Coordinates of C-alpha atoms and ligand atoms in Angstrom, one line a residue:
M1 CA -25.3 5.3 -38.8
N2 CA -21.8 6.3 -39.2
I3 CA -21.7 6.8 -42.8
K4 CA -22.4 9.4 -45.5
W5 CA -23.2 7.0 -48.8
D6 CA -22.0 7.8 -52.0
A7 CA -25.5 6.5 -53.0
K8 CA -24.7 6.7 -57.3
K9 CA -21.8 4.4 -56.5
Y10 CA -23.1 1.9 -53.7
T11 CA -25.8 1.1 -56.1
Q12 CA -23.9 0.4 -59.4
D13 CA -21.1 -1.5 -57.9
F14 CA -22.4 -2.7 -54.4
S15 CA -25.7 -4.5 -55.9
F16 CA -24.6 -7.9 -54.1
V17 CA -25.7 -6.2 -50.8
S18 CA -29.4 -6.3 -51.9
R19 CA -28.9 -9.3 -54.3
Y20 CA -27.6 -11.4 -51.1
G21 CA -30.8 -10.2 -49.0
T22 CA -33.4 -11.8 -52.0
D23 CA -33.2 -15.3 -49.9
L24 CA -33.6 -13.7 -46.7
T25 CA -37.5 -12.9 -47.8
E26 CA -38.1 -16.8 -47.7
L27 CA -38.4 -16.7 -43.7
I28 CA -41.1 -14.6 -44.2
D29 CA -44.3 -15.8 -43.4
T30 CA -46.6 -14.8 -46.4
K31 CA -50.3 -16.3 -45.5
G32 CA -52.6 -13.3 -45.6
K33 CA -50.4 -11.3 -47.8
P34 CA -48.9 -9.5 -44.4
T35 CA -47.8 -5.7 -44.6
V36 CA -43.8 -5.3 -44.6
L37 CA -41.5 -2.3 -43.1
D38 CA -38.2 -2.7 -45.6
L39 CA -36.2 -1.0 -42.6
G40 CA -32.8 0.6 -43.6
C41 CA -34.3 -0.3 -47.2
G42 CA -31.3 1.8 -49.3
N43 CA -31.9 1.8 -52.8
G44 CA -35.2 0.0 -52.4
A45 CA -34.6 -3.1 -54.1
L46 CA -35.6 -5.3 -51.8
T47 CA -39.1 -3.4 -51.0
H48 CA -39.6 -3.7 -54.7
K49 CA -39.1 -7.9 -54.3
L50 CA -40.8 -7.9 -51.5
T51 CA -44.0 -5.9 -53.1
E52 CA -43.5 -8.3 -56.1
E53 CA -43.8 -11.2 -54.2
G54 CA -47.2 -10.0 -53.0
M55 CA -46.7 -8.2 -49.8
P56 CA -47.5 -4.8 -49.8
A57 CA -44.1 -3.2 -48.6
L58 CA -43.0 0.2 -47.7
G59 CA -39.3 1.1 -47.0
M60 CA -37.4 3.2 -44.3
D61 CA -33.9 4.7 -44.5
A62 CA -32.0 7.3 -43.1
S63 CA -30.3 8.6 -46.1
A64 CA -32.3 11.2 -48.5
D65 CA -30.0 10.6 -51.3
L66 CA -30.5 6.7 -51.5
L67 CA -34.1 7.4 -51.1
Q68 CA -34.0 9.4 -53.7
I69 CA -32.5 6.8 -55.7
A70 CA -35.4 4.4 -54.5
R71 CA -38.3 6.7 -55.5
E72 CA -36.6 7.2 -58.8
K73 CA -36.6 3.8 -59.6
H74 CA -40.0 2.5 -57.8
P75 CA -42.2 5.6 -58.3
G76 CA -45.2 3.5 -57.5
L77 CA -43.9 2.7 -53.7
T78 CA -44.0 4.5 -50.4
F79 CA -40.8 5.7 -49.1
L80 CA -40.0 7.1 -45.9
E81 CA -37.0 9.0 -44.1
G82 CA -36.4 8.4 -40.7
D83 CA -33.6 6.9 -37.9
A84 CA -33.7 3.1 -37.1
T85 CA -33.3 4.1 -33.6
N86 CA -36.0 6.7 -33.2
F87 CA -39.0 6.2 -35.3
T88 CA -43.0 5.7 -35.0
L89 CA -45.0 4.3 -38.2
P90 CA -48.6 5.5 -38.7
E91 CA -50.1 2.3 -38.6
P92 CA -48.3 -0.8 -37.2
V93 CA -47.1 -3.9 -39.7
D94 CA -47.2 -7.5 -40.0
V95 CA -43.1 -8.1 -40.4
V96 CA -40.5 -6.0 -39.8
F97 CA -37.6 -6.8 -42.5
S98 CA -34.0 -5.6 -42.7
N99 CA -31.0 -6.5 -45.0
A100 CA -27.2 -5.2 -44.2
V101 CA -28.3 -3.0 -42.0
F102 CA -28.0 -3.4 -38.0
H103 CA -24.3 -3.4 -38.0
W104 CA -24.2 0.6 -38.9
I105 CA -25.9 1.1 -35.2
G106 CA -23.9 0.8 -32.1
R107 CA -24.2 -1.7 -29.1
E108 CA -25.3 1.0 -27.1
K109 CA -28.5 2.3 -29.6
Q110 CA -29.4 -1.6 -30.1
P111 CA -32.3 -1.2 -27.3
D112 CA -33.5 1.7 -29.3
L113 CA -33.7 0.2 -32.9
L114 CA -35.3 -3.2 -31.0
E115 CA -38.3 -0.8 -29.3
C116 CA -39.2 0.9 -32.4
V117 CA -39.3 -2.5 -34.1
Y118 CA -41.2 -4.0 -31.1
R119 CA -43.9 -0.8 -31.3
S120 CA -44.2 -0.9 -35.0
L121 CA -45.4 -4.3 -34.9
K122 CA -48.6 -6.0 -34.3
P123 CA -48.4 -8.5 -31.8
N124 CA -47.3 -11.9 -33.3
G125 CA -45.4 -9.6 -36.1
Q126 CA -42.7 -11.2 -37.5
F127 CA -39.0 -9.7 -37.3
I128 CA -36.6 -10.7 -39.8
F129 CA -33.2 -9.5 -40.9
E130 CA -29.9 -10.5 -41.8
F131 CA -26.9 -8.2 -41.0
G132 CA -23.0 -8.7 -40.3
G133 CA -22.5 -11.3 -37.4
H134 CA -19.7 -11.9 -35.0
G135 CA -16.2 -12.2 -37.4
N136 CA -17.4 -10.3 -40.0
N137 CA -14.5 -9.1 -42.2
A138 CA -12.2 -9.7 -39.7
L139 CA -9.3 -9.7 -42.2
I140 CA -9.8 -6.8 -43.5
H141 CA -10.7 -4.9 -40.0
S142 CA -7.5 -7.0 -38.8
A143 CA -4.9 -5.5 -41.2
L144 CA -6.4 -2.2 -41.1
K145 CA -5.6 -2.1 -37.6
V146 CA -2.1 -3.8 -37.8
E147 CA -1.2 -0.5 -40.5
F148 CA -2.9 2.1 -38.3
E149 CA -0.7 0.6 -35.1
K150 CA 2.2 0.6 -37.3
R151 CA 2.1 4.6 -37.5
G152 CA 0.9 4.6 -33.9
L153 CA -2.6 5.5 -34.6
V154 CA -5.7 4.0 -33.0
Y155 CA -8.2 1.7 -34.9
H156 CA -11.2 2.5 -33.8
F157 CA -13.6 -0.5 -34.9
P158 CA -16.6 1.3 -36.0
F159 CA -19.4 -1.6 -36.7
Y160 CA -21.3 -3.8 -34.2
F161 CA -21.1 -7.7 -35.6
P162 CA -22.8 -9.8 -32.3
T163 CA -23.1 -13.4 -31.7
I164 CA -26.3 -15.1 -31.6
G165 CA -26.1 -15.2 -28.0
E166 CA -25.6 -12.0 -27.7
Y167 CA -28.3 -10.6 -30.0
S168 CA -30.7 -13.2 -28.5
S169 CA -30.5 -11.8 -25.4
L170 CA -31.1 -8.1 -26.6
L171 CA -34.0 -9.8 -28.6
E172 CA -35.2 -11.1 -25.5
Q173 CA -35.0 -8.3 -23.1
A174 CA -37.0 -6.5 -26.2
G175 CA -39.7 -8.5 -25.9
F176 CA -39.2 -10.9 -28.6
K177 CA -39.6 -14.7 -28.7
V178 CA -36.2 -16.0 -31.3
T179 CA -37.4 -18.6 -33.5
Y180 CA -34.6 -19.1 -35.9
A181 CA -31.2 -18.2 -35.7
V182 CA -28.1 -18.9 -38.1
L183 CA -24.2 -17.7 -38.0
F184 CA -22.7 -18.4 -41.3
D185 CA -19.6 -17.3 -43.6
R186 CA -20.0 -16.0 -47.3
M187 CA -17.2 -15.2 -48.8
T188 CA -18.0 -12.1 -51.3
E189 CA -16.9 -11.7 -54.9
L190 CA -16.4 -7.5 -55.1
K191 CA -16.6 -5.9 -58.6
G192 CA -13.4 -4.9 -60.2
K193 CA -9.7 -5.2 -60.3
N194 CA -9.5 -2.9 -57.2
G195 CA -12.4 -4.4 -55.7
L196 CA -11.4 -4.4 -52.1
T197 CA -9.7 -1.1 -52.0
D198 CA -13.1 0.5 -53.6
W199 CA -14.9 -1.9 -51.0
I200 CA -12.8 -0.3 -48.0
Q201 CA -13.0 3.3 -49.3
M202 CA -17.0 3.0 -49.5
F203 CA -17.6 1.2 -46.4
V204 CA -14.9 1.9 -43.7
K205 CA -14.7 5.3 -43.6
T206 CA -14.9 7.0 -39.7
P207 CA -11.6 5.0 -38.4
F208 CA -9.6 6.9 -40.8
G209 CA -11.2 10.5 -39.3
N210 CA -9.3 13.7 -40.4
L211 CA -6.0 11.9 -41.6
P212 CA -4.4 13.3 -44.2
E213 CA -5.8 11.5 -47.6
T214 CA -2.0 10.0 -47.9
V215 CA -1.9 8.5 -44.7
H216 CA -5.4 7.6 -45.6
E217 CA -4.4 6.2 -48.8
E218 CA -1.1 4.7 -48.0
I219 CA -2.7 3.0 -45.4
I220 CA -5.0 1.4 -47.7
M221 CA -2.7 0.2 -50.1
E222 CA -0.4 -1.5 -47.7
A223 CA -3.4 -3.3 -46.1
V224 CA -4.7 -4.4 -49.4
K225 CA -1.0 -5.7 -50.5
K226 CA -0.9 -8.2 -47.6
L227 CA -4.2 -9.2 -48.3
R228 CA -3.8 -10.2 -51.3
S229 CA -2.7 -14.1 -50.6
K230 CA -5.9 -14.2 -48.7
L231 CA -8.8 -12.7 -50.5
F232 CA -7.5 -12.3 -54.3
Y233 CA -8.3 -15.6 -55.8
D234 CA -9.6 -16.8 -59.0
G235 CA -9.2 -13.2 -60.5
K236 CA -11.3 -11.8 -57.9
W237 CA -10.9 -9.9 -55.4
H238 CA -13.3 -10.9 -52.0
A239 CA -14.6 -9.6 -48.8
D240 CA -14.6 -12.0 -45.9
Y241 CA -18.2 -11.7 -44.5
V242 CA -19.8 -13.4 -41.8
R243 CA -23.7 -12.9 -41.6
I244 CA -26.0 -13.1 -38.6
R245 CA -29.7 -14.0 -39.9
M246 CA -32.5 -14.3 -37.5
K247 CA -36.1 -14.6 -37.0
A248 CA -38.1 -13.7 -33.7
V249 CA -41.7 -12.8 -32.9
R250 CA -43.2 -10.1 -31.1
E251 CA -45.1 -11.7 -27.8
Ligands
BEZ301 C1 -21.8 -6.1 -44.3 O1 -22.9 -5.8 -44.9 O2 -21.7 -7.2 -43.6 C2 -21.0 -4.8 -44.1 C3 -21.2 -3.9 -45.4 C4 -20.1 -2.7 -44.9 C5 -19.3 -2.4 -44.1 C6 -19.4 -3.6 -43.1 C7 -20.5 -4.8 -42.9

């Protein structure tokens, strides 16, 4: 993963990330109270929801800071520190669930992720996930790219946003049968009068590398100014999210 989280700010100002994942749990076949791994559980909001829905769930995340918040908020639950592309569970589970995580993992590491998920599932286990799909935040990234290029800089795109076709193929190669797939737009309201600036500062870090702070701020300011006509309406900033949501079964 290419990000060091500001765990408290993430929990306070970007709670929509887990809120939008709540209806994803409806794709789980809950017969027999399946055990669930919430992969990339962050602050544990969805691990808690899965447990409340009657499924014994444990969370895993690579961020010690987010796990500390998860453990403080949900002391009765188990949270493990682990890398989604290199982990082994003590016992396989019935379901691997993941919301808003896989776009942080580069294309080259996706087969490792899928192999870990496959090994962590019981036969016929369910794999249910959502993350940024093809075209996610396209307006925001193209505005940033324009500002980089105007200054003679290269915008290194930091995310993996696949199509359904591409991701289905990876799943099949890893031994899964795809049973459900959708790609859909979800314009997402952001919090506060600097909502888009805050969003970019929180989530788009690596392309800025070691650029001087003044250049960093100027690029964001110019991009946000240009995006206002498209992403500021009804008195609020929005981010142009596109989600890929899938269910697959371990064959
Ligand atoms: C997403 O959830 O799609 C996402 C969030 C932040 C950065 C990139 C993608």
